[in-house]
Coordinates of C-alpha atoms in Angstrom, one line a residue:
M1 CA 20.8 75.5 1.3
Y2 CA 17.8 73.4 0.5
N3 CA 19.3 72.1 -2.7
I4 CA 22.4 71.0 -0.9
Y5 CA 20.3 69.3 1.7
L6 CA 18.2 67.6 -1.0
E7 CA 21.3 66.2 -2.7
E8 CA 22.4 64.8 0.6
L9 CA 19.0 63.3 1.2
K10 CA 19.0 61.7 -2.3
S11 CA 22.4 60.2 -1.5
D12 CA 21.0 58.7 1.7
I13 CA 18.0 57.3 -0.1
T14 CA 20.2 55.7 -2.7
N15 CA 22.2 53.9 0.0
T16 CA 19.2 52.6 1.9
K17 CA 17.1 49.5 1.1
F18 CA 13.7 50.7 2.2
V19 CA 11.8 54.0 2.6
S20 CA 8.6 55.0 4.3
V21 CA 6.6 58.2 3.7
Q22 CA 4.5 60.2 6.1
A23 CA 2.4 63.1 5.1
D24 CA -0.1 65.5 6.7
E25 CA -1.7 68.9 6.0
A26 CA -0.7 71.9 8.1
T27 CA -1.7 75.6 8.1
D28 CA 1.1 78.2 8.1
A29 CA 1.1 81.7 9.7
G30 CA -0.5 83.1 6.5
K31 CA -3.4 80.6 6.9
R32 CA -2.3 78.7 3.8
T33 CA -2.7 75.0 3.7
Q34 CA 0.5 73.1 3.0
F35 CA 1.2 69.4 2.5
V36 CA 4.1 68.2 4.7
I37 CA 6.1 65.3 3.5
I38 CA 8.5 63.3 5.7
L39 CA 10.7 60.3 4.8
R40 CA 11.6 57.5 7.2
F41 CA 14.5 55.1 6.6
L42 CA 17.6 53.4 8.0
K43 CA 20.9 55.3 7.9
G44 CA 24.0 53.6 9.4
G45 CA 21.8 51.1 11.1
K46 CA 19.7 53.7 12.8
L47 CA 16.1 54.8 12.1
V48 CA 15.9 58.4 11.0
E49 CA 13.2 60.8 9.8
R50 CA 14.0 63.5 7.2
F51 CA 11.9 66.4 6.0
L52 CA 11.3 66.3 2.2
E53 CA 9.3 69.4 1.5
F54 CA 6.3 71.7 2.1
V55 CA 3.9 71.8 -0.8
E56 CA 1.2 74.4 -1.0
V57 CA -1.9 72.6 -2.3
S58 CA -5.0 74.0 -4.0
D59 CA -6.6 70.7 -4.8
R60 CA -7.2 68.9 -1.5
T61 CA -9.1 66.0 -2.9
A62 CA -7.6 62.5 -2.8
D63 CA -6.6 62.8 -6.5
G64 CA -4.9 66.2 -5.9
L65 CA -3.0 65.1 -2.8
A66 CA -2.0 61.8 -4.3
T67 CA -0.7 63.6 -7.4
T68 CA 1.3 66.0 -5.2
L69 CA 2.8 63.1 -3.2
T70 CA 3.6 61.0 -6.2
E71 CA 5.4 63.9 -8.0
A72 CA 7.5 64.5 -4.9
L73 CA 8.5 60.9 -4.5
E74 CA 9.2 60.2 -8.1
K75 CA 12.1 62.7 -8.0
L76 CA 13.8 60.3 -5.5
D77 CA 13.5 57.1 -7.6
V78 CA 12.0 55.0 -4.8
K79 CA 9.4 53.0 -6.7
E80 CA 10.8 49.6 -5.4
K81 CA 12.0 50.9 -2.1
L82 CA 8.9 52.6 -0.8
I83 CA 7.3 49.9 1.4
A84 CA 5.1 52.0 3.8
Q85 CA 2.9 55.1 3.9
T86 CA 1.5 56.6 7.0
Y87 CA -1.3 59.2 7.4
D88 CA -4.1 60.2 9.7
G89 CA -7.5 58.5 9.5
A90 CA -9.2 61.2 7.4
A91 CA -11.2 59.5 4.6
V92 CA -9.4 61.5 1.9
M93 CA -6.1 59.9 3.1
S94 CA -7.1 56.5 4.3
G95 CA -10.0 55.5 2.0
R96 CA -9.6 51.9 1.0
L97 CA -10.7 52.3 -2.6
S98 CA -10.3 56.0 -3.5
G99 CA -8.2 57.5 -0.7
V100 CA -4.6 58.8 -1.1
Q101 CA -3.1 55.6 0.2
A102 CA -5.0 53.5 -2.5
K103 CA -4.1 55.9 -5.3
L104 CA -0.4 56.0 -4.2
K105 CA -0.2 52.2 -4.4
E106 CA -1.1 52.4 -8.1
T107 CA 2.4 53.9 -8.6
F108 CA 4.2 52.4 -5.6
P109 CA 2.7 48.9 -5.2
N110 CA 4.8 47.9 -2.2
A111 CA 3.7 50.9 -0.1
V112 CA 1.6 49.3 2.7
F113 CA -0.7 51.9 4.5
T114 CA -0.5 52.2 8.3
H115 CA -3.0 54.3 10.1
C116 CA -1.2 56.7 12.6
Y117 CA -1.5 55.1 16.1
A118 CA -1.7 58.4 17.9
H119 CA -4.5 59.5 15.6
Q120 CA -6.3 56.3 16.2
L121 CA -6.2 57.1 19.9
N122 CA -7.7 60.6 19.2
L123 CA -10.5 58.9 17.2
V124 CA -11.3 56.4 20.0
L125 CA -11.5 59.2 22.5
K126 CA -13.7 61.4 20.3
Q127 CA -16.0 58.6 19.2
A128 CA -16.4 57.1 22.7
C129 CA -17.3 60.5 24.2
S130 CA -19.7 61.5 21.4
R131 CA -21.9 58.6 22.2
I132 CA -22.5 59.7 25.8
R133 CA -24.8 62.7 26.3
G134 CA -23.2 63.9 29.6
C135 CA -19.7 63.7 28.1
K136 CA -20.8 65.6 25.0
I137 CA -22.3 68.4 27.1
F138 CA -19.1 68.4 29.3
F139 CA -16.7 68.9 26.4
A140 CA -18.9 71.6 24.8
N141 CA -18.8 73.4 28.1
I142 CA -15.1 73.0 28.5
I143 CA -14.4 74.6 25.2
A144 CA -16.7 77.6 26.2
F145 CA -14.1 78.6 28.9
S146 CA -11.3 78.9 26.3
T147 CA -13.6 80.7 23.9
F148 CA -14.7 83.2 26.5
F149 CA -11.1 84.5 27.1
S150 CA -9.9 84.2 23.5
H151 CA -12.1 86.9 22.0
S152 CA -11.4 89.8 24.3
S153 CA -8.1 91.4 25.6
K154 CA -10.0 92.9 28.5
R155 CA -11.2 89.5 29.6
V156 CA -7.6 88.2 29.3
D157 CA -6.3 91.0 31.5
A158 CA -8.9 90.1 34.1
F159 CA -8.0 86.4 33.8
R160 CA -4.3 87.2 34.5
Q161 CA -5.2 88.9 37.7
F162 CA -6.7 85.7 39.2
C163 CA -5.0 82.8 37.3
Q164 CA -1.4 81.9 36.7
R165 CA -1.9 79.1 34.3
A166 CA -3.2 79.9 30.8
L167 CA -6.2 78.2 29.2
P168 CA -5.0 76.4 26.0
T169 CA -7.0 76.3 22.8
P170 CA -8.2 72.7 22.0
S171 CA -7.2 71.2 18.7
E172 CA -9.7 69.4 16.5
T173 CA -7.0 67.2 14.9
R174 CA -5.2 66.5 18.2
W175 CA -8.2 65.7 20.4
N176 CA -6.2 64.7 23.4
F177 CA -5.0 68.4 23.7
Q178 CA -8.3 68.8 25.5
S179 CA -6.4 67.4 28.5
R180 CA -4.4 70.6 28.9
L181 CA -7.5 72.7 29.1
I182 CA -9.2 70.3 31.5
A183 CA -6.1 70.2 33.7
S184 CA -5.9 74.0 33.7
I185 CA -9.5 74.4 34.7
A186 CA -9.3 71.7 37.4
A187 CA -6.2 73.4 38.9
Q188 CA -7.7 76.9 38.9
K189 CA -11.4 76.2 39.5
E190 CA -11.6 78.3 42.7
E191 CA -9.7 81.2 41.0
L192 CA -12.1 81.1 38.0
I193 CA -15.1 81.1 40.3
S194 CA -13.7 84.3 42.0
L195 CA -13.1 85.8 38.6
F196 CA -16.6 85.3 37.3
E197 CA -18.1 86.5 40.5
K198 CA -16.0 89.7 40.2
I199 CA -17.2 90.2 36.6
L200 CA -20.8 89.9 37.8
D201 CA -20.2 92.5 40.5
E202 CA -18.6 95.0 38.2
D203 CA -19.7 97.0 35.2
W204 CA -19.1 94.8 32.1
D205 CA -20.9 94.6 28.8
D206 CA -24.0 92.5 28.6
D207 CA -22.4 89.7 26.5
T208 CA -19.6 89.3 29.0
T209 CA -21.9 89.4 32.0
Q210 CA -24.3 86.8 30.4
K211 CA -21.4 84.4 29.5
A212 CA -19.7 84.8 32.9
S213 CA -22.9 84.0 34.6
G214 CA -23.3 80.8 32.5
L215 CA -19.7 79.7 33.1
L216 CA -20.1 80.3 36.9
N217 CA -23.1 78.1 37.0
I218 CA -21.2 75.4 35.1
L219 CA -18.3 75.5 37.5
T220 CA -20.6 75.0 40.5
N221 CA -22.6 72.2 38.8
E222 CA -22.2 68.8 40.5
T223 CA -22.2 66.9 37.2
F224 CA -19.7 69.2 35.5
V225 CA -17.3 69.0 38.5
F226 CA -17.6 65.2 38.5
F227 CA -16.7 64.9 34.9
L228 CA -13.9 67.5 35.3
N229 CA -12.3 65.4 38.1
V230 CA -12.8 62.1 36.2
F231 CA -11.4 63.3 32.9
N232 CA -8.5 65.0 34.5
K233 CA -7.4 61.7 35.9
I234 CA -8.2 59.8 32.7
F235 CA -6.1 62.3 30.5
M236 CA -3.1 62.0 32.8
N237 CA -2.8 58.4 31.5
V238 CA -3.9 59.3 28.0
D239 CA -1.1 61.9 27.7
I240 CA 1.5 59.3 28.6
L241 CA 0.2 56.9 26.0
F242 CA -0.1 59.6 23.4
G243 CA 3.5 60.6 24.0
I244 CA 4.7 57.1 23.6
L245 CA 2.7 56.6 20.3
Q246 CA 4.4 59.8 19.0
R247 CA 8.0 58.5 19.5
R248 CA 10.1 58.0 16.4
S249 CA 11.6 54.8 17.9
L250 CA 8.1 53.2 18.3
D251 CA 7.7 49.6 17.2
S252 CA 4.8 47.1 17.5
H253 CA 6.0 45.5 20.7
M254 CA 6.5 48.9 22.4
C255 CA 3.1 50.0 21.2
E256 CA 1.4 46.8 22.6
R257 CA 3.2 47.2 26.0
A258 CA 2.1 50.9 26.2
I259 CA -1.5 50.0 25.5
N260 CA -1.5 47.2 28.0
T261 CA -0.1 49.5 30.7
F262 CA -2.7 52.1 29.8
Q263 CA -5.5 49.6 30.2
M264 CA -4.1 48.5 33.6
Q265 CA -4.1 52.1 34.9
F266 CA -7.4 53.0 33.3
L267 CA -9.6 50.1 34.5
P268 CA -9.5 51.0 38.2
L269 CA -11.0 54.4 37.4
G270 CA -14.4 52.6 37.0
W271 CA -14.9 52.0 40.7
K272 CA -12.9 55.0 41.7
S273 CA -15.4 57.2 39.9
V274 CA -17.9 56.6 42.6
H275 CA -15.5 58.0 45.2
I276 CA -14.7 60.9 42.9
Y277 CA -18.4 61.7 42.6
Q278 CA -18.9 61.6 46.4
K279 CA -15.9 63.7 47.1
S280 CA -16.9 66.3 44.5
N281 CA -20.4 66.6 46.0
I282 CA -19.0 67.0 49.5
K283 CA -16.6 69.8 48.4
L284 CA -19.4 71.6 46.5
K285 CA -21.6 71.5 49.6
E286 CA -18.8 72.9 51.8
E287 CA -18.2 75.7 49.3
R288 CA -21.9 76.7 49.4

């Protein structure tokens, strides 16, 4: 089946003027690292993306990945047609002098490198928050909630008795996925408080009791609740922008409009944050 598909793909490549390649690493169910290669080109006047292959790689250096990518592309005879290459911002891929993109241009000189826009958004979020002490502490605490329930089936069963919405596991490479975890905690804060109080009242192991006590203190902390509410609002807009940047039909004009819209929606949160802080404090005092 794949051979038939590959012959059809080669026919499409022969009949198109220009080709772009996208590549990234992924981990399969067997915990093996594979290189995913995707081609992007015009077919019948429409922009299409086509899977080329998964390649299991042992050499994950820039040289190894560049060789793997070059060998896959040379089978298609696209030396003059390959005008673009798109990866994430990892140094091994995007390095200006010794990254995969630089090494690929030695064989395909017309292949201009474009840093993935969605990945740039992830990097902006991560770098911005890593410079602010309160934000660093907040996101470290956020991950602790997911970790607490991911290592014990007994804890998961207790969670299901109180909460209807699962706590997602954050992704290091898709940093905006933190938004799902933040939204889930914000929506179920009262239920989580009840759950942790129940754990402290019952006979649980010392590790669970200690961590539940710590997470309960976090959930009732004024600063944490403030950041929870603020980032919940921020990520609502971030998720919309991220979704647009992931569209196959994205062009530079659409990207610019999406970023401008995001900025217009994001800027008012500066003065609204004061109101959020005051509202969070009032609610915490009422709960006490």
